[in-house]
Short mmCIF file of C-alpha atoms in Angstrom, two decimals:
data_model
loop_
_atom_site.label_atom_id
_atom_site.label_comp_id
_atom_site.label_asym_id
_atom_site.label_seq_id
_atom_site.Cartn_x
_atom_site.Cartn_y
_atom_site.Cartn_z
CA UNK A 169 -10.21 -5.74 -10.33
CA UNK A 170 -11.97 -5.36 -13.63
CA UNK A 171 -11.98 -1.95 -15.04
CA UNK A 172 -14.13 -2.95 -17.95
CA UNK A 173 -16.91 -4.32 -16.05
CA UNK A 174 -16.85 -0.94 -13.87
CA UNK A 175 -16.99 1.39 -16.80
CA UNK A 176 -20.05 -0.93 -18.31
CA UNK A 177 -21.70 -0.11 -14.69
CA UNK A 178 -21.32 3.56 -14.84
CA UNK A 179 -21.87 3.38 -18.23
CA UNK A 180 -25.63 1.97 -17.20
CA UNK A 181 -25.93 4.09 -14.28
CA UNK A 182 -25.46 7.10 -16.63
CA UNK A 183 -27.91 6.48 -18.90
CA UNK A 184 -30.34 5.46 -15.96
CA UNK A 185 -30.02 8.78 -14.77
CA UNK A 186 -30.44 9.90 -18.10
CA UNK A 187 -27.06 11.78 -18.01
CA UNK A 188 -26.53 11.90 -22.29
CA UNK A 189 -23.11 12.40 -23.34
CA UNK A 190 -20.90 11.24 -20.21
CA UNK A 191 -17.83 9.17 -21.91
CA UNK A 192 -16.17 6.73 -19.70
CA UNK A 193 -13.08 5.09 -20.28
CA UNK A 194 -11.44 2.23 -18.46
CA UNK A 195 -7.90 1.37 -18.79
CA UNK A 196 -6.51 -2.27 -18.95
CA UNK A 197 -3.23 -4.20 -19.34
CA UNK A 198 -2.09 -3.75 -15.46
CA UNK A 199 -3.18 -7.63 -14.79
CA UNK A 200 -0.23 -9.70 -15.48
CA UNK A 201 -1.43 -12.59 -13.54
CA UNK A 202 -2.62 -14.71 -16.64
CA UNK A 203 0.99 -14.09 -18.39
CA UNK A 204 3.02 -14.70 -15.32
CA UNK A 205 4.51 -18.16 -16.96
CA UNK A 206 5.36 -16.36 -19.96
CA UNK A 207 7.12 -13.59 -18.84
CA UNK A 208 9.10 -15.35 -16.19
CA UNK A 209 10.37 -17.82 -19.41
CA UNK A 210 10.79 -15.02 -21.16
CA UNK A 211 13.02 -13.24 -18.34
CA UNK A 212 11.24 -10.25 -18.26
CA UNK A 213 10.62 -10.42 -14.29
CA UNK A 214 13.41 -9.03 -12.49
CA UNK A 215 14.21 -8.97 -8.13
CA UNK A 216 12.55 -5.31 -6.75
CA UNK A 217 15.62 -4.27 -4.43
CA UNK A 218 14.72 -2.38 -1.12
CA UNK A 219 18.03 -1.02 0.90
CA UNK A 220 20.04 -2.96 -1.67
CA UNK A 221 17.93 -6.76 -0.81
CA UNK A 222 16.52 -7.95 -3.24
CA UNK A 223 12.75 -8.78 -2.28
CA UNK A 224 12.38 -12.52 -4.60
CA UNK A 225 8.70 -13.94 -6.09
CA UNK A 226 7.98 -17.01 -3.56
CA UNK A 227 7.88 -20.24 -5.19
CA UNK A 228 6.38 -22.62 -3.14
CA UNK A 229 3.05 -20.71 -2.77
CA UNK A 230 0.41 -19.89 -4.58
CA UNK A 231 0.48 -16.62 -5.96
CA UNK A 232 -3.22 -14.85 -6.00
CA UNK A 233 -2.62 -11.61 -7.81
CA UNK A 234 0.49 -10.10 -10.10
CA UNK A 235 -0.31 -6.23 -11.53
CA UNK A 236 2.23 -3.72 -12.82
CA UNK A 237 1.52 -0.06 -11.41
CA UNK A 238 0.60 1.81 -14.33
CA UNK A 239 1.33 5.33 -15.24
CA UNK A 240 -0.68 8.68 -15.86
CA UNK A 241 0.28 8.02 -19.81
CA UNK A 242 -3.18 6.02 -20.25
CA UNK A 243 -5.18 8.37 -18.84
CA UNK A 244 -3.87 11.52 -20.61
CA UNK A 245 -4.47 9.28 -23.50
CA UNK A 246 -8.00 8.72 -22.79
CA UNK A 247 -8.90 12.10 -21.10
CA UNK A 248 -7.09 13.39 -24.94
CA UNK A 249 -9.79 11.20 -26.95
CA UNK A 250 -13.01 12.77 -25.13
CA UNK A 251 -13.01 10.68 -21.62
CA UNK A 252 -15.07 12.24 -18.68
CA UNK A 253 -14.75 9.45 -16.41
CA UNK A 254 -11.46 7.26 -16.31
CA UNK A 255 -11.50 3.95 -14.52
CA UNK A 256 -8.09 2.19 -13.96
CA UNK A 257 -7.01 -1.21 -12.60
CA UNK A 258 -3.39 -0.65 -10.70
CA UNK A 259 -1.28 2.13 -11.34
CA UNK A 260 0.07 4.78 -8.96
CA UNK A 261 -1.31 6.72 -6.80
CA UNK A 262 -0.34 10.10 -8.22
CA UNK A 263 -1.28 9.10 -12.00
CA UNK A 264 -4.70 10.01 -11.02
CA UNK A 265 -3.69 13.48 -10.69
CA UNK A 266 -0.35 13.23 -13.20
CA UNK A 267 -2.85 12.52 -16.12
CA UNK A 268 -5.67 14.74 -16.03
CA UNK A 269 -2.55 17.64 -16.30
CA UNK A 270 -0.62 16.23 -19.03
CA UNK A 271 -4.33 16.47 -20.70
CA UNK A 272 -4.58 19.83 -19.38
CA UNK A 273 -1.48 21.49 -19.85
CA UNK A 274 0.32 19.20 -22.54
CA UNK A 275 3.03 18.65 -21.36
CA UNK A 276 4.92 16.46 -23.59
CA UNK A 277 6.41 12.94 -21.44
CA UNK A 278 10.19 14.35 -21.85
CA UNK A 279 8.83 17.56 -19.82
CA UNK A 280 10.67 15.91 -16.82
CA UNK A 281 10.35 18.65 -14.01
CA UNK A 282 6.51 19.23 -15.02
CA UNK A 283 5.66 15.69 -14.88
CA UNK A 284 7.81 15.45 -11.13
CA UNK A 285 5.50 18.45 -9.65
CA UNK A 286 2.52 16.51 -11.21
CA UNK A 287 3.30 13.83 -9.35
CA UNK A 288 4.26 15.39 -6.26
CA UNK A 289 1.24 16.92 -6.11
CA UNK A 290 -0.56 13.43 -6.74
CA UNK A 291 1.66 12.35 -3.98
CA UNK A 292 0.43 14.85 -1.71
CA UNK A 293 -3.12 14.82 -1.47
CA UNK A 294 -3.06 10.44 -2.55
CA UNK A 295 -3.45 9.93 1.50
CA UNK A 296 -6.01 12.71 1.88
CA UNK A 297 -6.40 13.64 5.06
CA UNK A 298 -2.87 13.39 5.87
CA UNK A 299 -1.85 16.84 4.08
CA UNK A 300 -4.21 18.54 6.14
CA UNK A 301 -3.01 17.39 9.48
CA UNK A 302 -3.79 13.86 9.90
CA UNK A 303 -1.32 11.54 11.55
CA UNK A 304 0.46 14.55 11.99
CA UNK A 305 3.46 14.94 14.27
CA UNK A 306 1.99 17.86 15.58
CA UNK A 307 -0.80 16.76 16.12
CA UNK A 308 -2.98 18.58 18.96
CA UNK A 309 -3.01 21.42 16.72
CA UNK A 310 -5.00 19.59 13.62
CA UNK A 311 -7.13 18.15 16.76
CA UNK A 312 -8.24 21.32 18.45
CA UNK A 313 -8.08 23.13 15.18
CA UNK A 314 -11.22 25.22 13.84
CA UNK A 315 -14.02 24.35 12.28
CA UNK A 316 -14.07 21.15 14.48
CA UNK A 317 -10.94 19.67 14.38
CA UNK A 318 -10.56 15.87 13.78
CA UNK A 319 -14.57 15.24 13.84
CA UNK A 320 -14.65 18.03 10.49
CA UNK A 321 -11.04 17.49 8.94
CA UNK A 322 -10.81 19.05 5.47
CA UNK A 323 -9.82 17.22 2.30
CA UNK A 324 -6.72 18.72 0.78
CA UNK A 325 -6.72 20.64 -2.63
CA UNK A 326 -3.84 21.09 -5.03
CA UNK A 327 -4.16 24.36 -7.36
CA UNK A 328 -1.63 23.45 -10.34
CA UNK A 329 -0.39 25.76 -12.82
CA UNK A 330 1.25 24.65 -16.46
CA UNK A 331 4.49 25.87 -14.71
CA UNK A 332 4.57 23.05 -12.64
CA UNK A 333 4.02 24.72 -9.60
CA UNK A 334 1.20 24.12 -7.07
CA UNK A 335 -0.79 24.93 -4.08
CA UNK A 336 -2.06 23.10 -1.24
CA UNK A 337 -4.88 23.89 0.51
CA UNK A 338 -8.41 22.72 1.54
CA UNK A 339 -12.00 24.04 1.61
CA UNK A 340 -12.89 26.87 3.99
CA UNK A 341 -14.96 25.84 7.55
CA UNK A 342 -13.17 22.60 7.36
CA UNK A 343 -11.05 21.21 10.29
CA UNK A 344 -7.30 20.34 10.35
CA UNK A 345 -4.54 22.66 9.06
CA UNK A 346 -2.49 23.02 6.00
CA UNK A 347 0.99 24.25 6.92
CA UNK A 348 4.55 23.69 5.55
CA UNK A 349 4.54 21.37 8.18
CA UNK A 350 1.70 19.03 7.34
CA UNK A 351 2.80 19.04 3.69
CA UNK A 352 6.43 18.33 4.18
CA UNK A 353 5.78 15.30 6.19
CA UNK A 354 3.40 13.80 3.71
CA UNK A 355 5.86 14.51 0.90
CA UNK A 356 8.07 12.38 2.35
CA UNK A 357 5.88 9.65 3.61
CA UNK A 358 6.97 6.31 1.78
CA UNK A 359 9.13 7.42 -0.74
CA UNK A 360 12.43 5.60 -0.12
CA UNK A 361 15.12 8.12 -1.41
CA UNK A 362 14.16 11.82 -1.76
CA UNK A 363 16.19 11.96 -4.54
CA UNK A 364 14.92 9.41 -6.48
CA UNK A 365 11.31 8.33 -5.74
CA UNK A 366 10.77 6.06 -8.66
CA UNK A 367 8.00 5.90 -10.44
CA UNK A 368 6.05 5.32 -13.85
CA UNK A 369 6.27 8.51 -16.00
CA UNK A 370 9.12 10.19 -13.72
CA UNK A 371 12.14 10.09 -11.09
CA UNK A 372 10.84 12.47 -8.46
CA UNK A 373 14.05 14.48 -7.15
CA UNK A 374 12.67 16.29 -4.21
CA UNK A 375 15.95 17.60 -2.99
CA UNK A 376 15.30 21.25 -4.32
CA UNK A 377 11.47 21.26 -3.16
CA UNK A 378 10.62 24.69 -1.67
CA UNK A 379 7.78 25.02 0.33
CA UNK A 380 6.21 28.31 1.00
CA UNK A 381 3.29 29.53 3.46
CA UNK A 382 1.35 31.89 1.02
CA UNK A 383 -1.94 32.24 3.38
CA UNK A 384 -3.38 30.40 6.28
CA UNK A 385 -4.31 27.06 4.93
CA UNK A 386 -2.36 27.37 1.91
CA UNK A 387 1.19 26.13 1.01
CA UNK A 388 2.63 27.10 -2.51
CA UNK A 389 5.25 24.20 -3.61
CA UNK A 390 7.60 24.67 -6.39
CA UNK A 391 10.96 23.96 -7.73
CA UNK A 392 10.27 20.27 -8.12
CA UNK A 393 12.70 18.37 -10.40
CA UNK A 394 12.53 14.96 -12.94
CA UNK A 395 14.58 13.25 -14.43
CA UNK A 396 13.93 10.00 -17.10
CA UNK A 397 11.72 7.25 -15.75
CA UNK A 398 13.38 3.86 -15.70
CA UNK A 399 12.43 0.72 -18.29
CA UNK A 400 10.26 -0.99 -15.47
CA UNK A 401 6.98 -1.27 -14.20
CA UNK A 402 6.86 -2.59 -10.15
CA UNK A 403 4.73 -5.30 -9.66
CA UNK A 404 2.55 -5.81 -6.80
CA UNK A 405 1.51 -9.39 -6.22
CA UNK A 406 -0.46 -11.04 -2.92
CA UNK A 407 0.00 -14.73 -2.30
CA UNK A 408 -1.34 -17.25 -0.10
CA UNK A 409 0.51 -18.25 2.55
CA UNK A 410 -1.31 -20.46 4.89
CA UNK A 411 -3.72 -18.87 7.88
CA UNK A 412 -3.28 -16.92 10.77
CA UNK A 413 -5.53 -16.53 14.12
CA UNK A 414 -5.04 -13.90 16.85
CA UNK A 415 -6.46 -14.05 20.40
CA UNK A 416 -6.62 -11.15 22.71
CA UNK A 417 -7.22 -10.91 26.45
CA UNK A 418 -7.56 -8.17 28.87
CA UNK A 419 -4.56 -8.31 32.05
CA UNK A 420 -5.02 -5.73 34.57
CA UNK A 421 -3.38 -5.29 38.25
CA UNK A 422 0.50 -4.94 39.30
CA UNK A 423 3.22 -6.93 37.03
CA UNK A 424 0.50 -6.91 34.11
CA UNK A 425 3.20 -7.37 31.35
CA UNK A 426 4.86 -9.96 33.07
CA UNK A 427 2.13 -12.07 34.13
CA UNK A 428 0.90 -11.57 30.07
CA UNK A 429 3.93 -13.14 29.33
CA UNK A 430 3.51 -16.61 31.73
CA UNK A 431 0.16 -16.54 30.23
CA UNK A 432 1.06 -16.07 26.94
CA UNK A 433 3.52 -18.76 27.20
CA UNK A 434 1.30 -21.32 28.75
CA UNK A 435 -1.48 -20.71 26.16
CA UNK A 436 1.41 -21.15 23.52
CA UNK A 437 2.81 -24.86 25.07
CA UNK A 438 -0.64 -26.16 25.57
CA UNK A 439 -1.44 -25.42 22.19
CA UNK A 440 1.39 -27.05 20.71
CA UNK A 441 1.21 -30.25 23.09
CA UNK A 442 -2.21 -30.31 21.71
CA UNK A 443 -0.71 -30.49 17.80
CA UNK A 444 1.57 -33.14 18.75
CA UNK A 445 -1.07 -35.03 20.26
CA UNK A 446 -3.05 -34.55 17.08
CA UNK A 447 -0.30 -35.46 14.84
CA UNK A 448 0.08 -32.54 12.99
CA UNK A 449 3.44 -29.89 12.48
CA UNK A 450 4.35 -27.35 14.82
CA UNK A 451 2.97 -23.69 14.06
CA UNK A 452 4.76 -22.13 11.19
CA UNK A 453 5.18 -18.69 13.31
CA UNK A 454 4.01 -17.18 16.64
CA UNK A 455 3.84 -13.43 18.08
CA UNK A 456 3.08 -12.30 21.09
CA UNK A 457 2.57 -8.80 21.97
CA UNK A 458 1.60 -6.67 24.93
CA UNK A 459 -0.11 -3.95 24.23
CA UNK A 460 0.17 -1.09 26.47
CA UNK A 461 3.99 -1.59 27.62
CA UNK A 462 5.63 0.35 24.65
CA UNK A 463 7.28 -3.02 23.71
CA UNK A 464 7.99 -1.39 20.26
CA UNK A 465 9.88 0.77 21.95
CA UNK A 466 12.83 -2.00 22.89
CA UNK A 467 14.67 -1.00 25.70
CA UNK A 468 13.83 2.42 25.87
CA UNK A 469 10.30 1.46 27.22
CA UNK A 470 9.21 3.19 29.81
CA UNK A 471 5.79 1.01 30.71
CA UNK A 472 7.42 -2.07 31.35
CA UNK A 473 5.78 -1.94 35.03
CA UNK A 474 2.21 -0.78 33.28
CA UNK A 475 -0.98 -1.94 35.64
CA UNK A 476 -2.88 -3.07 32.03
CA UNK A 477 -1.90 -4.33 29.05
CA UNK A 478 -3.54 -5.93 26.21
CA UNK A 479 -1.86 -9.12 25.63
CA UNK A 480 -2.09 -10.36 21.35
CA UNK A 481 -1.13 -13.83 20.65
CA UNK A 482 -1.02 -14.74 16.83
CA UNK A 483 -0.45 -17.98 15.56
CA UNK A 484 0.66 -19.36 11.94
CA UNK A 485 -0.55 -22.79 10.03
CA UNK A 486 -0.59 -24.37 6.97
CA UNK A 487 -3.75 -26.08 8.36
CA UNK A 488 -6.86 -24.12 9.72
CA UNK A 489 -8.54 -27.29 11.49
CA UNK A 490 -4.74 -27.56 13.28
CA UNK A 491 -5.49 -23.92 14.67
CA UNK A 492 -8.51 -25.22 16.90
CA UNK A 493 -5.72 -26.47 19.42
CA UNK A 494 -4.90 -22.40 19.88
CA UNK A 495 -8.32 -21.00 19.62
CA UNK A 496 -9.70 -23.92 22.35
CA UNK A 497 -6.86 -22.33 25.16
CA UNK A 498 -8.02 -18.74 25.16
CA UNK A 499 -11.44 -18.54 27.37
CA UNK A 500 -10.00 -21.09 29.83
CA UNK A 501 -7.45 -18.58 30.92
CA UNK A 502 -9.22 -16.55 32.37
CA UNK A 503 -10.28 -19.05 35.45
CA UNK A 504 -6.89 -21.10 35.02
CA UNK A 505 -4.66 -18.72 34.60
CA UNK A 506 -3.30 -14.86 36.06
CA UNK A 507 -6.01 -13.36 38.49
CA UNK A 508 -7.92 -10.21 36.68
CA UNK A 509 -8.07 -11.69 32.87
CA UNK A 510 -10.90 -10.29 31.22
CA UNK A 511 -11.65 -9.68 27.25
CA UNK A 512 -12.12 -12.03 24.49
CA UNK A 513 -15.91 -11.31 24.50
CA UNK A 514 -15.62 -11.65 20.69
CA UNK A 515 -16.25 -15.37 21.15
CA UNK A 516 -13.31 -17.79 20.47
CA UNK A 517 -10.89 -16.50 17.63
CA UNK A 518 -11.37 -18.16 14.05
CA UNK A 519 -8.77 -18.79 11.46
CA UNK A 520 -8.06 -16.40 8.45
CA UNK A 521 -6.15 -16.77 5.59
CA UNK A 522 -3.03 -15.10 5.35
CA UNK A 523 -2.30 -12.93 2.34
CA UNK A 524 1.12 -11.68 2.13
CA UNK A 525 2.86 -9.08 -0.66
CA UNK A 526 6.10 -8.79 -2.67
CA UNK A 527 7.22 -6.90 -5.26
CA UNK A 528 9.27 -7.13 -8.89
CA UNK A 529 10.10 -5.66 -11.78
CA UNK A 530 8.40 -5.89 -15.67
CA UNK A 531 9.92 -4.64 -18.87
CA UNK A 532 7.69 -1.56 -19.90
CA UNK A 533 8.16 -3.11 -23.56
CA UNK A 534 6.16 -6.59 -22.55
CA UNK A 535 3.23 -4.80 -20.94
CA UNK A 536 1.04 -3.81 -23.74
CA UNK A 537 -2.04 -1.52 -22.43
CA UNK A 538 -5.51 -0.98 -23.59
CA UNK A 539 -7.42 2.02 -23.23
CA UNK A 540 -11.16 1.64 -24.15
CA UNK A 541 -13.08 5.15 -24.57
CA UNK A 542 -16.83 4.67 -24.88
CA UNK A 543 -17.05 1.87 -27.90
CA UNK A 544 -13.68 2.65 -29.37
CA UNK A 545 -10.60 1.17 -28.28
CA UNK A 546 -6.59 1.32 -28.77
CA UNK A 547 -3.63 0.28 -27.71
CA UNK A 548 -0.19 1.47 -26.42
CA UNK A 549 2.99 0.37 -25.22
CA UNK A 550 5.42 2.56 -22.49
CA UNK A 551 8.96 3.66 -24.60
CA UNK A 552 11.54 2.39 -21.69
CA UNK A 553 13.19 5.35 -19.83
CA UNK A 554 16.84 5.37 -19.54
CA UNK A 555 19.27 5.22 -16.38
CA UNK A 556 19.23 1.69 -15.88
CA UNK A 557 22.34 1.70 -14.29
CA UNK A 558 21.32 5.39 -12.32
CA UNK A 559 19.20 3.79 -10.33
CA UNK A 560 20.56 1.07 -9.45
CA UNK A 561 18.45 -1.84 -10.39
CA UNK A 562 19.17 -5.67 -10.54
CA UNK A 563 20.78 -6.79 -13.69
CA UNK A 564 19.61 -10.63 -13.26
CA UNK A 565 16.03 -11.63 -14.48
CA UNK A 566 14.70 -14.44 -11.70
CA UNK A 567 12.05 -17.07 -12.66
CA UNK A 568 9.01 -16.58 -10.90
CA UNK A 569 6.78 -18.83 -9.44
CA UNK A 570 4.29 -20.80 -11.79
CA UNK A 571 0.32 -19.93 -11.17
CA UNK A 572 -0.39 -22.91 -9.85
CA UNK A 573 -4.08 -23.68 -8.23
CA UNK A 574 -4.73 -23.88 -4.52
CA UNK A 575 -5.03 -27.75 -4.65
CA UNK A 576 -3.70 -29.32 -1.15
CA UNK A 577 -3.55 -25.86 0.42
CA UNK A 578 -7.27 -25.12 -0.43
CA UNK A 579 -8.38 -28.80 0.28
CA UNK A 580 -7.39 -28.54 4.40
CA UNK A 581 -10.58 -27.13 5.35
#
């Protein structure tokens, strides 16, 4: 990401327009990547616990990204100094929405329960679609709603007063539905504990929430509660781990999950006899899936005698050359294998790399930010929150993994 090189290009894209007077800010200090080595010596990197395990920094692999989700503090700060465009590298979701109302309203950053219903309402409409009956639970009423349904679905709208409280709604002759339905499940999509969903500026406490149909399409929230915001930023950071090829095949006729299975095994063994044969490891991982038998179901499946399924093999390696052995058993499957195979008109699956994620904690204190409005520039540092111990975070810094380069894993090609 680089913030400063986007404002420069709306910056010139303004002016090409001739469109005088737009200010545009950009907002840095998120990147951590270049300081990763100091702050881990410095034991300012702490474990990110989810359900109580902590989730530790890998330190064998190369590590391709490290930013700290930001706040809306920044962009109050630059919407305060003139701003009419704000770019950001990585902060939250609902800062987008959290700032411009701190600029609005002024709310000062102690104004706890304002700045929670700020964020819940950034929270809300951050997965668009989803507040106004996408991937909703109920869902054939979104699909066959007005206005076109699914093919027309309405972007939601929050209404926010300097009380804190908020409406939902979306533009008229748009599809979808906004209900007390809708909106409850996407305030409480991936937020860990209602009653503390953690974030930069605020602890969310959603316990006392009330939701309230005020007209069709519209849902009036309120009674949304804060408390202090903790002294660390999460971290998100991506890291290479190898690559990863899938291959998929079409298996119709009776027993179509089973024979998937004797296929998927005998695509898997010839692979690997292949690797031994070539001298090189077993793979690192392998998953097999069919698709169409409600296998994530477990037990409780009820498709296990299903006349189709899509069968998904995926295969891990260090080595991407290695991966040939998998890729080269797919097509002949189809003539050597189960009777009906069909698919894989894609061509012959090619290797990807395979990014994965984790998550720490940074001291607020060691993350100084930089907010640059038009030519001027300044620079500000988060005050720690308190309730360490509230919210039960890790005492024990970790030492992260060093920065590395790709060297033998990038040389395999």
């Amino acid at each position: 990401m680089n913030p400063r090189g986007l404002k420069a290009a709306i910056e010139a894209e303004c002016a090409a327009q001739g469109l005088d007077g737009v200010v545009v800010a950009c907002v840095e200090g998120d990147d951590l990547h270049p300081r990763l080595e100091d702050l881990s010596a410095r034991r300012l990197l702490r474990p990110f616990a989810v359900a109580g395990e902590a989730e530790p920094l890998p330190t064998d692999q190369w590590l391709m990204s490290f930013n700290a989700y930001l706040g809306a503090r920044p962009i109050a700060a630059a919407l305060d100094r003139g701003a009419h465009v704000v770019v950001t590298g990585r902060c939250v979701d609902s800062a987008v929405v959290l700032g411009p109302l701190i600029h609005e309203f002024k709310w000062p950053m102690d104004a706890y329960n304002e700045l929670a219903a700020g964020s819940l309402a950034g929270h809300i409409i951050e997965c668009g679609c989803q507040a106004t009956g996408g991937n909703f639970t109920d869902w054939r009423k979104a699909a066959e709603s007005l206005h076109g349904g699914y093919a027309n679905m309405g972007w939601p709208v929050v209404e926010c007063l300097a009380s804190g409280a908020f409406t939902v709604t979306k533009p008229p002759a748009t599809g979808g539905l906004v209900t007390v339905g809708t909106v409850a499940e996407q305030m409480l999509y991936e937020i860990g504990d209602p009653a503390a969903y953690i974030l930069p500026d605020v602890v969310l406490d959603m316990r006392g929430v009330v939701l309230e149909q005020v007209r069709d399409d519209a849902v009036l929230v309120r009674h949304v509660r804060g408390r202090a915001p903790t002294p660390f930023y999460k971290v998100s950071s991506t890291y290479f781990d190898g690559y990863r090829m899938t291959g998929e095949l079409l298996i119709p006729g009776e027993d179509a999950r089973e024979k998937a299975q004797y296929v998927a095994a005998a695509i898997l063994s010839r692979a690997r006899a292949s690797l031994i044969a070539q001298g090189e490891q077993d793979f690192t991982s392998t998953n097999v899936e069919c698709i169409g038998s409600e296998e994530i179901f477990g037990e409780a499946s009820q498709a296990r005698h299903c006349r189709e399924v899509v069968l998904r093999i995926s295969v891990h390696h260090a080595n991407p050359k290695a991966m040939r052995a998998f890729g080269i058993e797919i097509a002949p499957s189809a003539t050597g294998m189960a009777p009906g195979i069909t698919g894989g008109g894609s061509g012959r699956p090619r290797p990807a790399p395979l990014i994965r994620h984790c998550s720490c904690l940074v001291n607020k204190e060691a993350v100084p930010i930089t907010v640059h409005v038009g030519s001027q520039s300044f620079e500000m540092i988060e005050q720690p929150g308190s309730g360490t111990g509230e919210y039960h975070l890790p005492r024990e810094p970790f030492a992260a993994a060093t920065t590395g380069q790709p060297g033998a894993m990038g040389s395999s090609e």
